[in-house]
Amino acid sequence: MPEDLNWAIGGEAGDGIDSTGKIFAQALSRAGRHVYTSKDFASRIRGGYTAYKIRTGVERVESVVDRLDILVALTERTIDENMDELHEGSVIIYDGERTEMADVEVPEGMIGLDVPLQSLAEDAGGAIMQNVVALGAACEATNFPIENLDSALEKKFGSKGESIVENNKEAARLGQEYVQEEFDHDFDYDLETTDNDYVLLNGDEAIGMGAIAAGCRFYSGYPITPATDVMEYLSGRIEQFGGEVVQAEDELSAINMALGAARAGARSMTATSGPGIDLMTETFGLIAQSETPLVICDVMRSGPSTGMPTKQEQGDLNMTLYGGHGEIPRFVVTPTNVGECFQKTVEAFNLAEKYQTPVFLVSDLSMAVTEQTFEPEVFDMDAVEIERGKVVDEDEIEAWTDEQGRFQPHFPTADGISPRAFPGTAGGAHMSTGLEHNALGRRTEDTEIRVEQVDKRNQKVKTAEEEEDWSPREFGDADADNLVISWGSNEGPMREAIEYLDEEGVSVRFLSVPYIFPRPDLSEDIEAADNVIVVECNETGQFANLLERDALTRLDRVNKYNGVRFKADELAEEIQNKLSQEVQA
Amino acid sequence: MSSEVRFTDFKSDKQPTWCPGCGDFGTMNGMMKALAETGNDPDNTFVVAGIGCSGKIGTFMHSYALHGVHGRALPVGTGVKLANPDLEVMVAGGDGDGYSIGAGHFVHAVRRNVDMSYIVMDNRIYGLTKGQASPTSREDFETSTTPEGPKQPPVNPLALALSAGGTFIAQSFSTDAQRHAEIVRKAIEHDGFGFVNVFSPCVTFNDVDTYDYFRDSIVDLEDEGHDPTDYDAAKEKILDADKEYQGVIYQNENSVPYHELHGLDQNMSEIPDGAPEGAMDLVREFY
Ligand SMILES: Cc1ncc(C[n+]2csc(CCOP(=O)(O)OP(=O)(O)O)c2C)c(N)n1
Ligand code: SF4
């Protein structure tokens, strides 16, 4: 278990919670500490409780836990909301002069630091900096060298001018000094720094960065939580690489624009969440049928319908696997942590172009809003390889024409992959269609050709199954009798849960699966284990159902669908409960 | 691009399956002529079509093409053009395709002003699904789904385009071959979104908006001495519900197409073998 510290700032939406939390996270990261952040927010802009939590350690941290050591409470409700996680010795920083805090009572055993945030901020140059005063106070309470905060403030406010930066630094100092002078405490906490170099980013940003790295030039999307950050990241950046972001009028348009760009030869992508995926499903079939390479990113949130837009769930797996009428060859790739969001995005583009198939890149809210530290090598641009597949140029095209000299973009090859000619290529003019077609792309209802083309498209998946590495990532004790399997973002909490379980004398083998279709064949692993538990954030166990079908056996599940991601300690407990039920049964 | 391109080079070897006499023949011929006359050839041309009898046009023409899903041809055309501004992009579809299921996209394509042409084969009926009312059907036009007429006014696509900030708005009649081809040519040459609503009669399901009807009622704007750069005059013509006009109704000569406004001049299909130069800066931002 990492030596960790859990810090949070909470208040009303609109209180600047997010940006304050981000500054502190950045300061920690710049001080060489690992950071894992989480946000608790409601689907409204002003009003409503919101919090930004940071877990930090010198060792990697992969999850949130049920413990809060330092809480910056801008409202009384913040304390109530977090009561379960506060403990003896927790420090609560608050401003007793704030009207919202008039009746605050610091619970027994906890340390209340009543700091006049607002008036100190005014002393430094403006009440707006009160959160920064709180950060200064937090530095003192955690023994964290305040210089690290300075550097994060420079990064945050640098573009606004020197004096703004200086005022903020001053605000932080006043907060720090106030705690130093007014409270005679020896705080238990000690945020030591290291020389490590980390970058701090969230899953959506990692996807956007992966897209640019992979040569994606065209992005069209329509805003939706929690996928919007992908678009916001790309806007203003992709242009520097000769690309363009178009905010379409709706998701139907977004995916069709992306399709158009892809047919013109661009690496192209769209990102959305469940409701948008529903709208895009119409065109999804056309993409597969016309054999157009396209990356469609689904950042899942809680459904169905508008469900809980700002809450976690992994409920779209069936949709990405089965969505669309008719039978559609596709890939479903599910990164398991923020770093993998980058790598799997690059991979998604390669898969799409190599196999001329739509690729669902499936992430989720908890990954999208989680900022996590990584060694920069995780985002190694030199390691990025671009595979464009069977693109033919002017000279190669003749080999793919029929007796009348017509290009055959759907020629039924043995591996199922046909040649692809970008528009502008001499001799390659052809039509693509969602109608069933022959090798030329012309409509047909010929029974034999129908079968041939269906087989051809599905052959691509079979080829990919053989050619690509679909293995899971493995953690824990390889020889353990207990096997835990999860997909997507559960990897982080589960990796830590392994350590909790270990302390309890329970050893587990853990397989984290980043591919749903095609997916690794885990039948043998399942057979070899005494107990198998599948962990996922949905009620029905969509992934467990698939594995059961693959392995022809019944599997245990741990499911969470209240809208909140798994916490490592909670997950460990649930797994232990499941295992003890097994033993009793 | 070769100079010897003839309009028949844009014809595919597939015989059109439209009903004999369908207005779409004339519409298509005019499109092919206009493409050839503007110096394009099939290999640099991308035709996007929707669904409907009209949508079959991509099959009967020869070029790079996509036959998409119902109503969504305009976004596809937008993607194609922005990804490679060197391509000549032409989008074609029916009145149902463009003004009903695709109406939302129509308005936004107009205001985006992407440099492509949009040719709507307006037969005021749904042809391919065998004769239901379309958004341009007359209020009292009896069809299989509206036995007593739609009882709602038809949309005015020209007015929609004008109110959305259209920079080129025109109307033509498919059987007036010369004029129709000329108007489409102007739409292609226009720097921006060139919209042409083409009266393209359905001889099978529409016995009201027939060749005879259009022949009798069409007024050519050129004969009227209409100045298409005069916005107010254009507005007046467009809102005149009693006449069927032919010609370029409105053209904004200051139109700057989307890709120029956004500084897009690259063919996005060309990308490096690895991450682009400078990609490491993206990582550094996160320190
Ligand atoms: C999503 C969807 N809804 C309905 C249809 C059925 N459909 C095919 S063509 C058509 C109407 C086409 O009318 P129009 O655009 O006027 O073209 P026309 O056939 O008259 O040329 C409809 C409703 C479809 N193909 N897809
Ligand atoms: S049904 Fe009408 S629109 Fe369709 S091909 Fe026949 S005449 Fe043309």
mmCIF file of N, CA and C in Angstrom, chain A residues 481-537:
data_model
loop_
_atom_site.group_PDB
_atom_site.id
_atom_site.type_symbol
_atom_site.label_atom_id
_atom_site.label_comp_id
_atom_site.label_asym_id
_atom_site.label_seq_id
_atom_site.Cartn_x
_atom_site.Cartn_y
_atom_site.Cartn_z
ATOM 1 N N ASP A 481 -5.089 -19.118 -6.690
ATOM 2 C CA ASP A 481 -6.311 -19.852 -7.063
ATOM 3 C C ASP A 481 -7.455 -18.904 -7.389
ATOM 4 N N ASN A 482 -7.325 -17.692 -6.888
ATOM 5 C CA ASN A 482 -8.374 -16.699 -7.117
ATOM 6 C C ASN A 482 -8.014 -15.828 -8.318
ATOM 7 N N LEU A 483 -8.945 -15.764 -9.262
ATOM 8 C CA LEU A 483 -8.694 -14.960 -10.464
ATOM 9 C C LEU A 483 -9.714 -13.822 -10.516
ATOM 10 N N VAL A 484 -9.209 -12.617 -10.659
ATOM 11 C CA VAL A 484 -10.099 -11.472 -10.854
ATOM 12 C C VAL A 484 -9.866 -10.942 -12.262
ATOM 13 N N ILE A 485 -10.971 -10.636 -12.951
ATOM 14 C CA ILE A 485 -10.863 -10.104 -14.308
ATOM 15 C C ILE A 485 -11.653 -8.789 -14.354
ATOM 16 N N SER A 486 -11.081 -7.793 -14.993
ATOM 17 C CA SER A 486 -11.864 -6.574 -15.211
ATOM 18 C C SER A 486 -11.498 -5.967 -16.546
ATOM 19 N N TRP A 487 -12.261 -4.965 -16.935
ATOM 20 C CA TRP A 487 -11.953 -4.262 -18.187
ATOM 21 C C TRP A 487 -12.007 -2.761 -17.919
ATOM 22 N N GLY A 488 -11.329 -2.028 -18.763
ATOM 23 C CA GLY A 488 -11.364 -0.571 -18.647
ATOM 24 C C GLY A 488 -10.770 -0.077 -17.344
ATOM 25 N N SER A 489 -11.365 0.990 -16.850
ATOM 26 C CA SER A 489 -10.736 1.772 -15.790
ATOM 27 C C SER A 489 -10.684 1.092 -14.430
ATOM 28 N N ASN A 490 -11.220 -0.114 -14.298
ATOM 29 C CA ASN A 490 -11.160 -0.780 -12.996
ATOM 30 C C ASN A 490 -9.760 -1.267 -12.660
ATOM 31 N N GLU A 491 -8.876 -1.210 -13.645
ATOM 32 C CA GLU A 491 -7.523 -1.721 -13.412
ATOM 33 C C GLU A 491 -6.848 -1.026 -12.228
ATOM 34 N N GLY A 492 -6.951 0.302 -12.169
ATOM 35 C CA GLY A 492 -6.278 1.053 -11.117
ATOM 36 C C GLY A 492 -6.697 0.616 -9.726
ATOM 37 N N PRO A 493 -8.002 0.753 -9.393
ATOM 38 C CA PRO A 493 -8.428 0.338 -8.064
ATOM 39 C C PRO A 493 -8.116 -1.128 -7.785
ATOM 40 N N MET A 494 -8.236 -1.965 -8.822
ATOM 41 C CA MET A 494 -7.999 -3.385 -8.612
ATOM 42 C C MET A 494 -6.524 -3.668 -8.295
ATOM 43 N N ARG A 495 -5.638 -2.940 -8.955
ATOM 44 C CA ARG A 495 -4.211 -3.156 -8.677
ATOM 45 C C ARG A 495 -3.901 -2.862 -7.225
ATOM 46 N N GLU A 496 -4.551 -1.839 -6.702
ATOM 47 C CA GLU A 496 -4.311 -1.540 -5.291
ATOM 48 C C GLU A 496 -5.048 -2.505 -4.374
ATOM 49 N N ALA A 497 -6.213 -2.925 -4.842
ATOM 50 C CA ALA A 497 -6.977 -3.884 -4.031
ATOM 51 C C ALA A 497 -6.154 -5.160 -3.806
ATOM 52 N N ILE A 498 -5.356 -5.508 -4.789
ATOM 53 C CA ILE A 498 -4.509 -6.703 -4.653
ATOM 54 C C ILE A 498 -3.638 -6.585 -3.397
ATOM 55 N N GLU A 499 -3.124 -5.376 -3.167
ATOM 56 C CA GLU A 499 -2.256 -5.188 -2.007
ATOM 57 C C GLU A 499 -3.036 -5.289 -0.697
ATOM 58 N N TYR A 500 -4.233 -4.711 -0.694
ATOM 59 C CA TYR A 500 -5.071 -4.823 0.504
ATOM 60 C C TYR A 500 -5.369 -6.289 0.793
ATOM 61 N N LEU A 501 -5.711 -7.012 -0.270
ATOM 62 C CA LEU A 501 -6.055 -8.425 -0.101
ATOM 63 C C LEU A 501 -4.852 -9.208 0.398
ATOM 64 N N ASP A 502 -3.706 -8.869 -0.139
ATOM 65 C CA ASP A 502 -2.475 -9.524 0.250
ATOM 66 C C ASP A 502 -2.252 -9.398 1.753
ATOM 67 N N GLU A 503 -2.529 -8.210 2.262
ATOM 68 C CA GLU A 503 -2.371 -7.972 3.703
ATOM 69 C C GLU A 503 -3.296 -8.851 4.518
ATOM 70 N N GLU A 504 -4.438 -9.169 3.915
ATOM 71 C CA GLU A 504 -5.405 -10.035 4.593
ATOM 72 C C GLU A 504 -5.097 -11.501 4.344
ATOM 73 N N GLY A 505 -4.018 -11.736 3.658
ATOM 74 C CA GLY A 505 -3.634 -13.117 3.383
ATOM 75 C C GLY A 505 -4.375 -13.733 2.200
ATOM 76 N N VAL A 506 -4.979 -12.923 1.398
ATOM 77 C CA VAL A 506 -5.683 -13.439 0.218
ATOM 78 C C VAL A 506 -4.867 -13.099 -1.027
ATOM 79 N N SER A 507 -4.454 -14.110 -1.739
ATOM 80 C CA SER A 507 -3.686 -13.766 -2.944
ATOM 81 C C SER A 507 -4.552 -13.964 -4.187
ATOM 82 N N VAL A 508 -4.433 -13.038 -5.101
ATOM 83 C CA VAL A 508 -5.226 -13.115 -6.326
ATOM 84 C C VAL A 508 -4.356 -12.889 -7.557
ATOM 85 N N ARG A 509 -4.832 -13.468 -8.628
ATOM 86 C CA ARG A 509 -4.250 -13.176 -9.930
ATOM 87 C C ARG A 509 -5.241 -12.233 -10.603
ATOM 88 N N PHE A 510 -4.729 -11.219 -11.241
ATOM 89 C CA PHE A 510 -5.632 -10.214 -11.831
ATOM 90 C C PHE A 510 -5.326 -10.018 -13.310
ATOM 91 N N LEU A 511 -6.334 -10.176 -14.131
ATOM 92 C CA LEU A 511 -6.204 -9.912 -15.565
ATOM 93 C C LEU A 511 -7.033 -8.694 -15.933
ATOM 94 N N SER A 512 -6.373 -7.722 -16.507
ATOM 95 C CA SER A 512 -7.036 -6.486 -16.917
ATOM 96 C C SER A 512 -7.110 -6.488 -18.434
ATOM 97 N N VAL A 513 -8.334 -6.394 -18.962
ATOM 98 C CA VAL A 513 -8.521 -6.647 -20.387
ATOM 99 C C VAL A 513 -8.762 -5.341 -21.164
ATOM 100 N N PRO A 514 -7.844 -5.019 -22.066
ATOM 101 C CA PRO A 514 -8.011 -3.781 -22.826
ATOM 102 C C PRO A 514 -8.697 -3.960 -24.185
ATOM 103 N N TYR A 515 -9.157 -5.163 -24.478
ATOM 104 C CA TYR A 515 -9.842 -5.405 -25.758
ATOM 105 C C TYR A 515 -11.104 -6.204 -25.498
ATOM 106 N N ILE A 516 -12.211 -5.707 -26.019
ATOM 107 C CA ILE A 516 -13.453 -6.462 -25.849
ATOM 108 C C ILE A 516 -13.771 -7.247 -27.118
ATOM 109 N N PHE A 517 -13.463 -6.627 -28.273
ATOM 110 C CA PHE A 517 -13.650 -7.385 -29.511
ATOM 111 C C PHE A 517 -12.609 -6.964 -30.535
ATOM 112 N N PRO A 518 -11.801 -7.879 -31.033
ATOM 113 C CA PRO A 518 -11.646 -9.227 -30.481
ATOM 114 C C PRO A 518 -11.076 -9.135 -29.073
ATOM 115 N N ARG A 519 -11.228 -10.190 -28.324
ATOM 116 C CA ARG A 519 -10.713 -10.173 -26.954
ATOM 117 C C ARG A 519 -9.873 -11.424 -26.722
ATOM 118 N N PRO A 520 -9.043 -11.379 -25.693
ATOM 119 C CA PRO A 520 -8.235 -12.562 -25.418
ATOM 120 C C PRO A 520 -9.126 -13.741 -25.008
ATOM 121 N N ASP A 521 -8.703 -14.926 -25.333
ATOM 122 C CA ASP A 521 -9.434 -16.115 -24.896
ATOM 123 C C ASP A 521 -8.954 -16.477 -23.493
ATOM 124 N N LEU A 522 -9.811 -16.253 -22.526
ATOM 125 C CA LEU A 522 -9.401 -16.480 -21.137
ATOM 126 C C LEU A 522 -9.925 -17.811 -20.598
ATOM 127 N N SER A 523 -10.436 -18.645 -21.497
ATOM 128 C CA SER A 523 -11.071 -19.895 -21.030
ATOM 129 C C SER A 523 -10.140 -20.717 -20.145
ATOM 130 N N GLU A 524 -8.886 -20.831 -20.583
ATOM 131 C CA GLU A 524 -7.970 -21.673 -19.805
ATOM 132 C C GLU A 524 -7.660 -21.065 -18.444
ATOM 133 N N ASP A 525 -7.508 -19.754 -18.440
ATOM 134 C CA ASP A 525 -7.233 -19.077 -17.167
ATOM 135 C C ASP A 525 -8.403 -19.268 -16.212
ATOM 136 N N ILE A 526 -9.595 -19.173 -16.777
ATOM 137 C CA ILE A 526 -10.795 -19.321 -15.957
ATOM 138 C C ILE A 526 -10.891 -20.741 -15.421
ATOM 139 N N GLU A 527 -10.606 -21.698 -16.285
ATOM 140 C CA GLU A 527 -10.679 -23.099 -15.886
ATOM 141 C C GLU A 527 -9.661 -23.438 -14.803
ATOM 142 N N ALA A 528 -8.491 -22.804 -14.924
ATOM 143 C CA ALA A 528 -7.418 -23.136 -13.987
ATOM 144 C C ALA A 528 -7.648 -22.565 -12.591
ATOM 145 N N ALA A 529 -8.512 -21.566 -12.494
ATOM 146 C CA ALA A 529 -8.705 -20.918 -11.191
ATOM 147 C C ALA A 529 -9.833 -21.587 -10.408
ATOM 148 N N ASP A 530 -9.735 -21.518 -9.069
ATOM 149 C CA ASP A 530 -10.817 -22.055 -8.235
ATOM 150 C C ASP A 530 -11.986 -21.084 -8.194
ATOM 151 N N ASN A 531 -11.640 -19.826 -8.050
ATOM 152 C CA ASN A 531 -12.678 -18.792 -7.976
ATOM 153 C C ASN A 531 -12.385 -17.717 -9.010
ATOM 154 N N VAL A 532 -13.425 -17.345 -9.736
ATOM 155 C CA VAL A 532 -13.240 -16.283 -10.730
ATOM 156 C C VAL A 532 -14.256 -15.179 -10.468
ATOM 157 N N ILE A 533 -13.759 -13.970 -10.364
ATOM 158 C CA ILE A 533 -14.647 -12.831 -10.131
ATOM 159 C C ILE A 533 -14.418 -11.789 -11.219
ATOM 160 N N VAL A 534 -15.512 -11.337 -11.809
ATOM 161 C CA VAL A 534 -15.413 -10.310 -12.834
ATOM 162 C C VAL A 534 -15.906 -8.990 -12.236
ATOM 163 N N VAL A 535 -15.069 -7.976 -12.350
ATOM 164 C CA VAL A 535 -15.358 -6.676 -11.744
ATOM 165 C C VAL A 535 -15.745 -5.674 -12.829
ATOM 166 N N GLU A 536 -16.886 -5.030 -12.693
ATOM 167 C CA GLU A 536 -17.228 -3.987 -13.663
ATOM 168 C C GLU A 536 -18.268 -3.029 -13.106
ATOM 169 N N CYS A 537 -18.290 -1.829 -13.697
ATOM 170 C CA CYS A 537 -19.212 -0.781 -13.248
ATOM 171 C C CYS A 537 -20.510 -0.837 -14.041
#
